[in-house]
XYZ file of C-alpha atoms in Angstrom:
782
model
C 10.562 -33.438 -9.058
C 13.053 -32.824 -6.289
C 14.585 -29.405 -6.323
C 18.345 -29.094 -6.682
C 19.551 -26.105 -4.688
C 22.826 -24.404 -5.820
C 25.665 -24.344 -3.265
C 28.029 -21.383 -3.361
C 31.675 -22.582 -2.888
C 32.888 -19.823 -0.629
C 34.987 -21.856 1.805
C 38.639 -21.990 0.906
C 38.023 -19.535 -1.968
C 40.206 -16.483 -2.503
C 38.941 -12.995 -2.083
C 38.804 -12.588 -5.826
C 36.889 -15.791 -6.275
C 34.399 -14.855 -3.576
C 33.814 -11.442 -5.060
C 33.102 -13.087 -8.461
C 30.535 -15.431 -6.860
C 28.861 -12.522 -5.097
C 28.646 -10.486 -8.282
C 27.388 -13.338 -10.398
C 24.543 -13.938 -7.958
C 23.738 -10.257 -7.305
C 24.551 -10.593 -3.632
C 25.153 -7.311 -1.783
C 27.725 -8.687 0.667
C 31.331 -7.800 1.183
C 33.950 -10.516 1.019
C 34.454 -10.361 4.774
C 30.615 -10.661 5.322
C 30.472 -13.644 3.005
C 33.214 -15.322 5.004
C 31.401 -14.527 8.280
C 28.196 -16.005 6.880
C 30.130 -19.242 6.147
C 31.443 -19.163 9.719
C 27.996 -18.786 11.175
C 26.684 -21.660 9.068
C 29.802 -23.829 9.425
C 29.639 -24.713 5.763
C 29.161 -23.382 2.243
C 25.839 -21.540 1.962
C 23.030 -22.404 -0.441
C 21.956 -19.703 -2.902
C 18.826 -19.121 -0.829
C 20.851 -18.742 2.368
C 23.224 -16.303 0.714
C 20.302 -14.344 -0.600
C 18.751 -14.222 2.832
C 21.920 -13.041 4.512
C 22.452 -10.458 1.710
C 19.014 -9.009 2.323
C 18.839 -9.287 6.108
C 22.436 -8.219 6.429
C 21.785 -4.974 4.476
C 21.703 -1.604 6.245
C 18.031 -1.244 5.313
C 17.012 -4.439 7.119
C 19.466 -5.066 9.948
C 20.724 -1.467 10.729
C 24.127 -3.104 11.035
C 26.073 0.139 11.163
C 23.500 2.251 12.979
C 22.013 0.189 15.835
C 24.601 1.376 18.447
C 24.053 5.043 17.560
C 20.286 4.725 17.627
C 20.470 3.530 21.246
C 21.520 7.043 22.269
C 18.013 8.377 21.418
C 15.479 8.729 24.219
C 12.730 6.213 23.621
C 10.764 5.936 26.808
C 8.262 8.162 28.586
C 5.052 8.365 30.523
C 2.994 8.641 27.327
C 4.808 5.943 25.402
C 2.690 2.813 25.044
C 5.145 1.113 22.659
C 8.654 2.288 21.757
C 10.687 1.541 18.622
C 10.705 -2.270 18.866
C 8.159 -3.344 16.288
C 6.682 -2.135 12.937
C 5.438 1.106 14.544
C 5.448 2.933 17.857
C 2.374 3.882 19.857
C 1.797 7.031 21.903
C -1.046 7.806 24.214
C -3.653 10.187 22.861
C -5.981 10.142 25.851
C -7.569 7.894 28.481
C -11.367 7.731 28.647
C -13.239 5.594 31.221
C -10.142 3.590 31.955
C -9.377 2.819 28.292
C -6.328 4.345 26.618
C -6.575 5.428 23.049
C -3.221 5.225 21.302
C -1.898 6.702 18.108
C 0.205 4.242 16.137
C 3.017 6.260 14.577
C 5.715 5.253 12.045
C 8.263 6.698 9.702
C 9.840 5.114 6.613
C 11.837 5.959 3.477
C 11.444 4.998 -0.157
C 14.334 7.006 -1.419
C 16.186 4.803 -3.928
C 12.994 3.383 -5.638
C 11.543 6.884 -6.003
C 14.787 8.038 -7.713
C 14.543 5.207 -10.230
C 10.770 4.986 -10.793
C 9.245 8.108 -9.110
C 5.525 7.170 -9.347
C 5.825 3.533 -8.292
C 8.537 4.200 -5.732
C 6.572 6.867 -3.925
C 3.281 4.980 -4.218
C 4.644 1.830 -2.694
C 6.253 3.879 0.065
C 2.787 5.094 1.061
C 1.410 1.535 0.898
C 4.187 0.157 3.007
C 3.964 2.705 5.814
C 0.167 2.333 6.022
C 0.675 -1.461 6.351
C 3.135 -0.823 9.202
C 0.298 0.943 10.979
C -2.421 -1.610 10.198
C -0.395 -4.583 11.468
C -0.445 -3.151 14.967
C -4.215 -3.531 14.983
C -4.906 0.081 14.202
C -7.221 1.889 11.713
C -5.007 3.986 9.445
C -6.076 7.605 9.747
C -3.494 9.661 7.853
C -0.053 10.041 6.262
C 2.540 12.767 5.719
C 5.543 13.087 3.467
C 8.971 14.749 3.535
C 10.267 15.287 0.005
C 13.730 16.358 -1.039
C 14.660 16.916 -4.642
C 17.701 18.252 -6.567
C 18.143 21.628 -8.338
C 14.615 22.861 -9.157
C 15.727 24.326 -12.450
C 16.789 20.976 -13.878
C 14.144 19.309 -15.969
C 15.039 15.785 -14.688
C 14.355 16.889 -11.126
C 11.085 18.489 -12.082
C 9.939 15.242 -13.778
C 10.945 13.161 -10.707
C 9.111 15.563 -8.402
C 5.923 15.397 -10.452
C 6.145 11.577 -10.570
C 6.663 11.317 -6.807
C 3.736 13.675 -5.989
C 1.435 11.822 -8.382
C 2.533 8.485 -6.870
C 1.690 9.643 -3.364
C -1.665 10.888 -4.468
C -2.261 7.849 -6.714
C -1.948 5.505 -3.743
C -3.228 7.438 -0.701
C -6.307 8.825 -2.442
C -7.860 5.488 -3.561
C -6.743 3.929 -0.323
C -8.966 6.403 1.518
C -6.209 7.771 3.699
C -5.836 11.575 4.005
C -2.490 13.099 3.228
C -2.281 15.307 6.279
C 0.849 17.328 5.721
C 4.531 17.344 5.014
C 7.151 19.537 3.312
C 9.073 19.782 0.083
C 12.564 21.105 -0.471
C 14.813 21.536 -3.472
C 18.583 21.510 -3.071
C 21.236 20.837 -5.653
C 23.022 18.194 -3.458
C 20.054 15.857 -4.078
C 20.599 15.753 -7.836
C 20.450 12.003 -8.529
C 19.522 11.093 -4.947
C 15.896 11.963 -4.251
C 14.511 11.516 -0.683
C 10.924 10.329 -0.269
C 10.206 9.963 3.431
C 6.724 8.964 4.552
C 4.942 9.107 7.929
C 1.647 7.399 8.798
C -0.656 7.308 11.853
C -3.441 5.083 13.084
C -5.921 4.890 15.942
C -6.105 1.910 18.290
C -7.412 1.197 21.792
C -4.644 -0.152 24.031
C -6.574 -3.400 24.624
C -6.680 -4.037 20.872
C -2.967 -3.645 20.100
C -1.421 -6.466 18.049
C 2.266 -7.295 18.062
C 4.843 -8.329 15.429
C 6.245 -11.181 17.458
C 4.904 -14.679 18.178
C 3.291 -15.008 21.671
C 5.117 -16.972 24.397
C 3.114 -20.116 23.713
C 3.627 -19.891 19.943
C 6.239 -22.664 19.761
C 4.639 -25.176 22.104
C 1.297 -24.727 20.216
C 3.096 -24.842 16.900
C 1.537 -21.583 15.664
C 0.906 -21.587 11.903
C 2.376 -18.911 9.594
C -0.077 -17.537 7.019
C 0.653 -15.161 4.139
C -2.211 -12.916 2.985
C -2.389 -10.802 -0.095
C -0.881 -10.599 -3.572
C 0.925 -13.560 -5.045
C 4.732 -13.581 -4.968
C 6.382 -12.432 -8.138
C 9.661 -10.864 -9.147
C 8.694 -7.317 -8.387
C 10.767 -5.755 -5.686
C 13.208 -8.639 -5.501
C 16.417 -7.364 -3.887
C 14.776 -4.080 -2.884
C 16.365 -4.046 0.629
C 19.783 -4.628 -0.807
C 19.141 -2.095 -3.525
C 18.251 0.469 -0.834
C 21.578 -0.236 0.896
C 23.916 0.677 -1.922
C 24.855 3.776 -3.906
C 22.388 4.052 -6.821
C 24.070 4.083 -10.201
C 21.681 5.848 -12.573
C 23.576 4.355 -15.538
C 22.180 0.979 -14.376
C 18.632 2.274 -14.137
C 17.089 -0.544 -16.225
C 18.850 -3.155 -14.174
C 17.516 -1.587 -10.961
C 13.896 -1.406 -12.081
C 13.265 -4.973 -10.863
C 13.962 -3.868 -7.310
C 10.959 -1.511 -7.346
C 7.654 -2.947 -6.284
C 4.373 -2.556 -8.212
C 1.529 -0.749 -6.348
C -2.118 -1.807 -6.130
C -3.891 0.580 -3.673
C -7.266 -0.954 -4.361
C -6.117 -4.377 -3.189
C -4.607 -2.758 -0.124
C -7.839 -0.977 0.636
C -9.519 -4.435 0.537
C -6.774 -5.834 2.749
C -7.151 -3.115 5.399
C -10.971 -3.424 5.464
C -10.717 -7.215 5.796
C -8.284 -6.829 8.629
C -10.545 -4.551 10.589
C -13.363 -7.066 10.119
C -11.165 -9.931 11.277
C -9.972 -8.019 14.311
C -13.605 -7.306 15.270
C -14.489 -10.987 14.962
C -11.489 -12.113 16.985
C -12.195 -9.507 19.633
C -15.717 -10.772 20.100
C -14.443 -14.288 20.689
C -11.553 -13.263 22.885
C -8.982 -14.413 20.366
C -7.524 -11.117 19.217
C -4.448 -11.214 21.457
C -3.679 -14.759 20.368
C -2.452 -13.719 16.919
C 0.528 -11.774 15.682
C 1.114 -10.126 12.354
C 3.703 -8.215 10.415
C 3.851 -6.164 7.231
C 5.770 -7.675 4.354
C 8.259 -5.066 3.163
C 11.953 -5.471 2.790
C 12.891 -9.092 2.241
C 9.291 -10.173 1.699
C 8.030 -13.408 3.305
C 11.482 -14.321 4.556
C 12.007 -11.065 6.438
C 8.496 -11.012 7.972
C 8.509 -14.676 9.044
C 11.998 -14.773 10.467
C 11.477 -11.530 12.412
C 8.136 -12.733 13.745
C 9.794 -15.816 15.317
C 13.227 -14.406 16.200
C 11.648 -11.584 18.219
C 10.195 -14.295 20.447
C 13.315 -16.435 20.523
C 11.820 -19.127 18.293
C 12.455 -20.631 14.868
C 10.313 -21.642 11.925
C 9.716 -24.318 9.318
C 8.740 -22.801 5.948
C 7.529 -24.768 2.847
C 8.120 -22.539 -0.166
C 5.878 -24.634 -2.449
C 2.912 -23.588 -0.271
C 3.403 -19.935 -1.060
C 1.002 -18.657 -3.705
C 2.784 -17.234 -6.718
C 1.903 -15.030 -9.664
C 4.471 -16.305 -12.076
C 5.524 -19.757 -13.294
C 9.024 -21.199 -12.754
C 10.066 -18.732 -10.069
C 13.223 -19.865 -8.177
C 12.465 -20.575 -4.537
C 14.854 -17.785 -3.279
C 12.819 -15.254 -5.241
C 9.453 -16.646 -4.086
C 10.739 -16.389 -0.461
C 12.454 -13.023 -0.681
C 10.713 -10.922 -3.306
C 9.177 -7.684 -2.018
C 5.798 -8.052 -3.714
C 3.452 -5.436 -2.214
C 0.041 -5.646 -0.430
C 0.903 -8.594 1.734
C 1.051 -9.464 5.451
C 2.319 -12.455 7.462
C 0.189 -13.815 10.289
C 1.131 -16.147 13.174
C -1.978 -17.874 14.495
C -2.735 -20.852 16.811
C -3.732 -23.972 14.847
C -7.350 -23.820 16.040
C -7.746 -20.422 14.312
C -5.953 -21.326 11.090
C -8.990 -22.464 9.097
C -11.012 -19.517 10.372
C -8.373 -17.035 9.136
C -8.017 -18.789 5.749
C -11.817 -18.815 5.321
C -12.060 -15.184 6.290
C -9.765 -14.006 3.480
C -10.337 -16.642 0.815
C -14.128 -17.040 1.115
C -15.738 -14.247 3.169
C -13.584 -11.504 1.604
C -13.131 -13.448 -1.636
C -9.500 -12.434 -2.267
C -9.002 -14.807 -5.249
C -11.718 -12.899 -7.157
C -10.690 -9.480 -5.979
C -7.193 -9.506 -7.486
C -5.547 -12.135 -9.742
C -3.730 -14.688 -7.649
C -4.423 -12.970 -4.313
C -5.312 -15.271 -1.357
C -4.302 -16.483 2.062
C -1.928 -19.503 2.301
C -0.490 -21.436 5.161
C 3.248 -21.566 4.530
C 4.764 -23.071 7.649
C 4.825 -23.121 11.446
C 6.682 -21.901 14.504
C 9.278 -24.164 16.201
C 10.860 -24.216 19.644
C 14.269 -24.773 18.041
C 15.457 -21.194 17.125
C 16.462 -22.196 13.626
C 14.932 -20.820 10.457
C 14.520 -23.896 8.208
C 13.151 -23.605 4.696
C 12.372 -26.449 2.300
C 11.289 -26.529 -1.376
C 10.034 -29.715 -3.021
C 11.662 -31.869 -0.368
C 15.017 -30.091 -0.393
C 16.311 -28.003 2.533
C 17.346 -24.697 0.987
C 17.988 -22.792 4.242
C 18.872 -23.940 7.748
C 20.352 -21.129 9.906
C 19.851 -19.717 13.368
C 17.191 -17.041 13.245
C 19.312 -14.716 15.298
C 22.271 -15.120 12.978
C 20.071 -14.117 10.035
C 18.679 -10.964 11.744
C 21.787 -9.812 13.582
C 24.761 -11.893 12.492
C 26.402 -9.264 10.340
C 26.438 -6.224 12.659
C 29.496 -4.097 12.360
C 31.365 -1.238 14.062
C 32.604 0.907 11.201
C 35.508 3.345 11.381
C 34.506 6.963 11.307
C 35.872 10.515 11.086
C 33.794 13.176 12.819
C 33.222 16.339 10.713
C 34.740 19.632 11.617
C 32.625 22.565 10.344
C 34.646 25.161 8.486
C 33.187 28.596 9.217
C 33.911 31.936 7.650
C 32.979 35.529 8.456
C 30.654 35.766 5.375
C 27.631 37.880 6.122
C 24.976 40.110 4.559
C 25.115 43.844 3.735
C 22.929 46.275 1.830
C 25.310 46.029 -1.116
C 24.229 42.420 -1.742
C 20.834 43.660 -2.959
C 21.794 46.615 -5.174
C 21.604 44.543 -8.362
C 17.796 44.848 -7.842
C 17.752 48.657 -7.767
C 19.690 51.827 -7.440
C 18.865 52.540 -3.774
C 18.566 50.044 -0.921
C 14.841 50.383 -0.064
C 13.821 49.929 -3.714
C 16.317 47.104 -4.333
C 15.439 45.293 -1.144
C 11.676 45.495 -1.874
C 12.158 44.051 -5.356
C 14.425 41.336 -3.962
C 11.872 40.238 -1.381
C 9.201 39.713 -4.103
C 11.682 37.543 -5.987
C 12.795 35.780 -2.818
C 9.351 34.605 -1.946
C 8.870 33.075 -5.338
C 11.754 30.660 -4.798
C 10.669 27.019 -4.934
C 11.504 26.503 -1.199
C 9.359 29.470 -0.165
C 6.546 29.667 -2.728
C 2.955 28.446 -2.372
C 2.789 24.659 -1.969
C -0.810 24.241 -3.225
C 0.411 22.849 -6.477
C 1.567 19.841 -4.441
C -1.134 19.256 -1.892
C -4.108 20.086 -4.160
C -3.510 16.611 -5.648
C -3.950 14.983 -2.247
C -7.239 14.212 -0.529
C -6.693 15.901 2.807
C -10.078 15.523 4.370
C -11.292 11.955 3.601
C -12.408 10.295 6.862
C -13.598 13.754 7.952
C -11.211 14.130 10.895
C -8.983 16.851 9.636
C -9.552 20.126 11.494
C -6.700 22.356 10.211
C -5.097 21.494 6.871
C -1.480 22.159 5.906
C -2.519 25.201 3.845
C -3.578 27.113 6.978
C -1.506 25.523 9.786
C 2.039 24.940 10.841
C 1.104 21.349 11.808
C -2.062 19.604 10.697
C -4.685 19.288 13.448
C -6.782 16.144 13.512
C -9.801 14.939 15.600
C -9.643 11.135 15.313
C -12.404 10.529 17.844
C -15.121 12.430 16.009
C -16.859 9.306 14.857
C -16.651 7.454 18.206
C -20.377 7.444 18.964
C -19.973 6.311 22.624
C -18.020 9.458 23.523
C -19.270 12.847 24.659
C -18.991 15.958 22.514
C -16.050 17.198 24.603
C -14.301 13.822 24.389
C -14.704 13.878 20.636
C -12.884 17.205 20.575
C -9.635 15.627 21.863
C -7.201 15.470 18.948
C -3.589 15.820 17.926
C -1.245 17.836 15.740
C 1.552 16.295 13.679
C 4.390 17.953 11.796
C 7.578 17.422 9.724
C 10.773 19.434 10.095
C 14.355 19.390 8.971
C 16.104 21.811 6.568
C 18.606 19.744 4.542
C 20.843 22.629 3.908
C 22.222 22.851 7.468
C 23.664 19.368 7.013
C 26.199 20.611 4.448
C 28.319 22.306 7.075
C 27.128 20.730 10.306
C 25.157 17.449 10.469
C 24.879 18.024 14.227
C 23.163 21.411 13.793
C 20.882 19.954 11.091
C 19.781 17.106 13.350
C 19.155 19.358 16.362
C 17.257 21.938 14.384
C 15.088 19.279 12.710
C 13.940 18.207 16.198
C 13.357 21.758 17.381
C 11.470 22.886 14.256
C 9.182 19.858 14.285
C 8.367 20.366 17.970
C 7.760 24.080 17.524
C 5.311 23.485 14.732
C 3.249 21.216 17.008
C 3.318 23.831 19.794
C 2.396 26.585 17.297
C -1.137 25.207 16.763
C -1.776 24.604 20.454
C -0.348 21.100 20.743
C 1.459 19.471 23.622
C 4.357 17.423 22.178
C 4.486 13.758 23.309
C 6.586 11.806 20.821
C 8.580 11.918 17.614
C 9.642 9.737 14.742
C 12.616 10.197 12.436
C 14.078 9.190 9.095
C 17.913 9.500 9.078
C 19.132 10.009 5.499
C 22.933 9.919 5.268
C 25.762 8.856 3.043
C 27.850 5.767 2.467
C 28.747 4.247 5.876
C 31.706 2.467 4.342
C 33.397 5.888 3.952
C 34.694 7.022 7.398
C 33.844 10.672 6.685
C 30.277 9.759 5.804
C 29.944 7.463 8.861
C 31.178 10.363 10.989
C 28.545 12.661 9.547
C 25.881 10.115 10.400
C 27.101 9.831 13.989
C 27.331 13.627 14.243
C 23.765 14.015 12.925
C 22.379 11.380 15.284
C 24.068 13.143 18.212
C 22.298 16.382 17.190
C 18.940 14.602 17.006
C 19.575 12.897 20.379
C 20.625 16.144 22.049
C 17.573 17.960 20.733
C 15.227 15.263 21.998
C 16.957 14.928 25.371
C 17.061 18.680 26.040
C 13.603 19.680 24.774
C 11.303 18.419 27.537
C 7.585 17.719 27.514
C 5.465 20.759 28.275
C 3.153 18.519 30.301
C 6.138 17.170 32.344
C 9.378 19.147 32.312
C 11.264 16.155 33.805
C 10.649 14.112 30.672
C 12.631 14.311 27.442
C 10.788 14.009 24.153
C 10.976 10.387 23.123
C 11.374 8.813 19.637
C 8.911 5.904 19.343
C 9.698 4.904 15.737
C 12.085 5.688 12.968
C 14.127 4.637 9.950
C 17.671 4.819 8.776
C 18.394 5.317 5.025
C 22.098 5.174 4.176
C 24.043 5.382 0.898
C 22.397 8.645 -0.017
C 24.349 11.305 -1.890
C 22.727 14.545 -0.787
C 23.438 16.689 2.313
C 23.120 14.759 5.583
C 19.443 15.073 6.445
C 17.454 14.090 9.508
C 13.750 14.511 8.767
C 11.762 14.564 12.012
C 8.081 14.269 12.621
C 6.584 15.451 15.913
C 3.269 14.468 17.470
C 1.359 16.409 20.113
C -1.999 16.214 21.826
C -4.491 19.063 21.323
C -6.913 18.850 24.261
C -9.614 20.780 22.348
C -9.260 20.984 18.621
C -11.965 23.647 18.379
C -9.536 26.249 19.760
C -6.459 25.202 17.786
C -4.928 28.049 15.768
C -3.612 28.290 12.219
C -1.045 30.559 10.644
C -3.374 32.933 8.763
C -3.623 36.456 10.377
C -6.805 38.477 10.491
C -7.550 42.127 9.817
C -6.349 44.540 12.484
C -4.278 42.056 14.436
C -0.884 43.031 15.822
C 2.157 40.937 14.843
C 4.756 40.038 17.491
C 8.068 38.250 17.413
C 8.658 35.920 20.371
C 12.329 35.701 21.349
C 15.385 37.246 19.826
C 16.893 36.658 16.391
C 20.364 35.242 15.775
C 22.610 36.269 12.929
C 24.183 32.985 11.701
C 23.606 32.459 7.981
C 25.586 29.404 6.903
C 23.521 27.113 4.637
C 20.418 29.299 4.657
C 18.003 30.168 1.891
C 19.159 33.771 1.744
C 22.763 32.696 1.075
C 21.606 30.280 -1.592
C 19.523 32.952 -3.329
C 22.526 35.294 -3.432
C 24.937 32.429 -4.347
C 26.972 33.065 -1.211
C 28.846 30.316 0.595
C 30.407 29.986 3.990
C 29.192 31.858 7.027
C 28.652 31.033 10.662
C 26.660 27.969 11.820
C 24.213 28.097 14.703
C 26.185 27.523 17.984
C 24.009 24.935 19.687
C 24.529 24.355 23.366
C 22.567 23.485 26.496
C 21.785 27.170 26.865
C 20.373 27.203 23.337
C 17.993 24.383 24.088
C 16.958 25.912 27.379
C 16.098 29.225 25.737
C 14.096 27.440 22.991
C 12.273 25.406 25.570
C 11.400 28.472 27.665
C 9.942 30.139 24.519
C 7.761 27.064 23.881
C 6.585 26.979 27.485
C 5.765 30.726 27.316
C 3.948 30.302 23.993
C 1.673 27.593 25.448
C 0.884 29.576 28.538
C -0.047 32.605 26.381
C -2.068 30.342 24.034
C -4.013 28.903 26.955
C -4.936 32.496 28.009
C -6.383 33.089 24.558
C -3.913 35.729 23.426
C -3.156 34.276 19.954
C -5.245 34.319 16.801
C -2.526 32.864 14.595
C 1.065 31.793 14.768
C 3.932 30.735 12.486
C 7.282 29.088 13.174
C 10.382 30.836 11.775
C 11.853 28.317 9.378
C 13.391 28.319 5.893
C 14.009 31.876 4.714
C 14.086 33.249 8.206
C 11.782 35.783 9.885
C 11.367 37.749 6.688
C 10.094 34.820 4.623
C 7.822 33.675 7.496
C 6.324 37.148 7.735
C 5.743 37.506 3.989
C 4.131 34.085 3.821
C 1.675 35.229 6.491
C 0.866 38.167 4.252
C 0.291 36.044 1.202
C -1.757 33.401 3.010
C -4.071 36.023 4.447
C -3.867 38.351 1.381
C -3.360 41.193 3.852
C -1.468 44.444 3.730
C 0.762 45.443 6.626
C 2.108 48.522 8.328
C 5.041 48.156 10.630
C 8.838 48.474 11.063
C 11.573 45.822 10.678
C 14.425 48.257 10.597
C 15.465 47.607 14.188
C 16.835 44.242 12.980
C 20.051 43.649 11.151
C 19.912 41.968 7.749
C 21.381 38.739 9.167
C 18.703 38.787 11.914
C 16.000 39.057 9.315
C 17.066 35.961 7.436
C 18.657 33.674 10.063
C 16.663 30.456 10.227
C 14.995 28.485 12.976
C 13.932 28.889 16.594
C 11.194 31.443 16.904
C 7.550 32.297 16.575
C 5.618 35.054 14.919
C 2.198 35.497 16.517
C -0.835 37.742 16.068
C -3.104 39.048 18.743
C -6.049 41.323 19.274
C -4.739 42.220 22.715
C -1.269 43.770 22.083
C -0.949 45.706 25.336
C -2.082 42.830 27.540
C 0.197 40.453 25.683
C 3.174 42.713 26.026
C 2.512 43.046 29.750
C 2.181 39.261 30.091
C 5.499 38.694 28.234
C 7.262 41.301 30.431
C 6.085 39.539 33.557
C 7.292 36.191 32.227
C 10.722 37.656 31.278
C 10.418 36.606 27.637
C 11.520 39.174 25.027
C 8.799 39.975 22.478
C 8.859 42.621 19.755
C 5.849 44.445 18.236
C 6.381 44.380 14.434
C 3.202 46.029 13.110
C -0.448 45.446 12.178
C -2.166 43.510 9.414
C -4.612 45.478 7.278
C -7.134 43.850 4.954
C -7.875 46.970 2.888
C -4.229 48.016 2.336
C -2.567 47.246 -0.931
C 0.826 47.781 0.595
C 3.092 45.717 2.785
C 5.221 48.402 4.527
C 7.992 47.270 6.822
C 9.963 50.440 7.308
C 12.975 49.346 5.277
C 10.827 47.974 2.446
C 7.507 48.640 0.667
C 5.870 45.966 -1.361
C 2.798 45.681 -3.524
C 0.615 42.998 -1.975
C -0.781 42.016 -5.336
C 2.614 41.612 -6.940
C 3.989 39.567 -3.974
C 0.944 37.269 -3.964
C 1.180 36.680 -7.738
C 4.864 35.767 -7.567
C 4.350 33.565 -4.430
C 1.529 31.616 -6.027
C 3.390 30.940 -9.303
C 6.942 30.292 -8.010
C 6.586 26.527 -7.507
C 3.619 26.023 -9.849
C 5.638 27.045 -12.874
C 8.164 24.243 -12.056
C 5.703 21.519 -11.170
């Protein structure tokens, strides 16, 4: 039976009539975008075409509001093998015997789905980011997560947090991918707008890299398009559009269909079968003849149109050839649903049967998961038109470029102007905890460290498998950035070569974004880079996820632009330690708009660790002296201390070129001192300031301490960001080294294993009581 495709009568319709048509068909287009779609097509669109433009024209898929701003980020460098052009970026790890080993590195968000269905939303986020890595030809070796939840005291947020954490574990663990690190933050602005950002990494030799665009000869040879994996169903349909709108929790049931259903066991089978296929094709010299792409937002449509448009080609797609998991699915759903655990291949015709046999027979997909298989769905054309048919009817015929970039827009914006006050800290702020300041301050600090944003995180990461694949050297529980040795199982390498590894981190306090998106973005970059340096790493690249508000509101669009400028300035002005002439590049990233919480750039940094056997963690040892590197500032706007005391206002960090130069010089000094073997442990001053960072070192090591912090003002103790606390067994030599380098360092005291007391001059705390509160602060909530 011939299919009858609905035509949407948009031409000559009034704005009211167009809006009614858009609403009736669940199309996330504005009236002006619908009119532009008609102009591009030169006629009324079919339902399938309108669905395609709605999905590909969303912020999530096309970056229609953000592309111009993202071009301000540095993306090139001597260690960049592949920048942010495809599903993932690639940075050089090392070169051995003329062969470069690259780390495939990507960043994604699954914010809206995780708010609606926490377990499934977070789980499919992990699955999607791992597929982004695999489709570049890499073996997936790890993932990280950046989690932001609302007020920790609200039961709803606790339930969401538990669901998200379980979802991450429930996918990554059976997938056999270690969860290497991440961070978690609770802030009331995220009530109803959870952020789940995920990062993944993979290992690939440069000669084995695959690409997500059809090769130059793809059209003349009429490359075939093959879909591999789970059958199309309704799950996830409209997910890209759903991620590009303000989530209405009152319509939760309606939104459930936009959340995909996870199957990590099928994905594990997929990834293993890919590695086997890559090995076969490499042996026959055919590996570089194929292209592949993960199937995420927009499903088969998005993957296939982007594969061909990136090469300037078009495609012919036959929807009836797509394997489905439900009967009577409309063609626009078959084509555009975001069913998980799928990839799209572009292969030359002489390899088509080999690829189909590989998945359907050798790896027996139909018997591994119901309906799973590999299907040929179409072919590449020289004509740059994306043409789709269903049962003999043309349901889409549009220029591929119009689909992927036809609805770009320059939105009006209003840049934010931070409102600062003279609000600060004094001893009176702590007297509710005791009659005299030393007693009150000591009691406050015990309570302070039990706050959800400062307490022990083991309740989260104990659910994750952190050491599967046996390449993790330093875990998140003992290190500022996880340290990994991905070459350990490369049998053809020497013992020294196998010690070459990397460190990877996540940074970005969401509180700073409340007053200054610029400061938040810049500090996210700096904190992520410092964490990599703190373990002995040499930063080489970054990824980001930019979580901001509704771009249709000029004030929110202004906050986004301000935040991106902060991220860009941080990257441009913090140079590589290995080459001070090179800015730190972003090689991958993601933009997630329509979010209701504070503007939040979450940044991940990657660095090479030349010898993982000498990398250092953040756990002090008995008898070691504690030093502060650098000087402390006194700005307290949007900090944990102000939140704990329910204070608002204050001064924001004044970021300038001089600020970046000072931070960079501290990092350079740190690495020089690290190379001389001065440090036994180090920690980056982050949320809660120097005082929280110090107390966390005490709890992680279960050490007492004798020293003096009274030389610092209260604001200096709690100001956040930009600084290191380090321990050494050579205090006199280290102090002499710092003086020669012109870097200010301050001796704070000595850690003592047998002491029950943490004595800091202006406070005296029971080690046992502090440890008990720190260990239970987050566990009681989650």
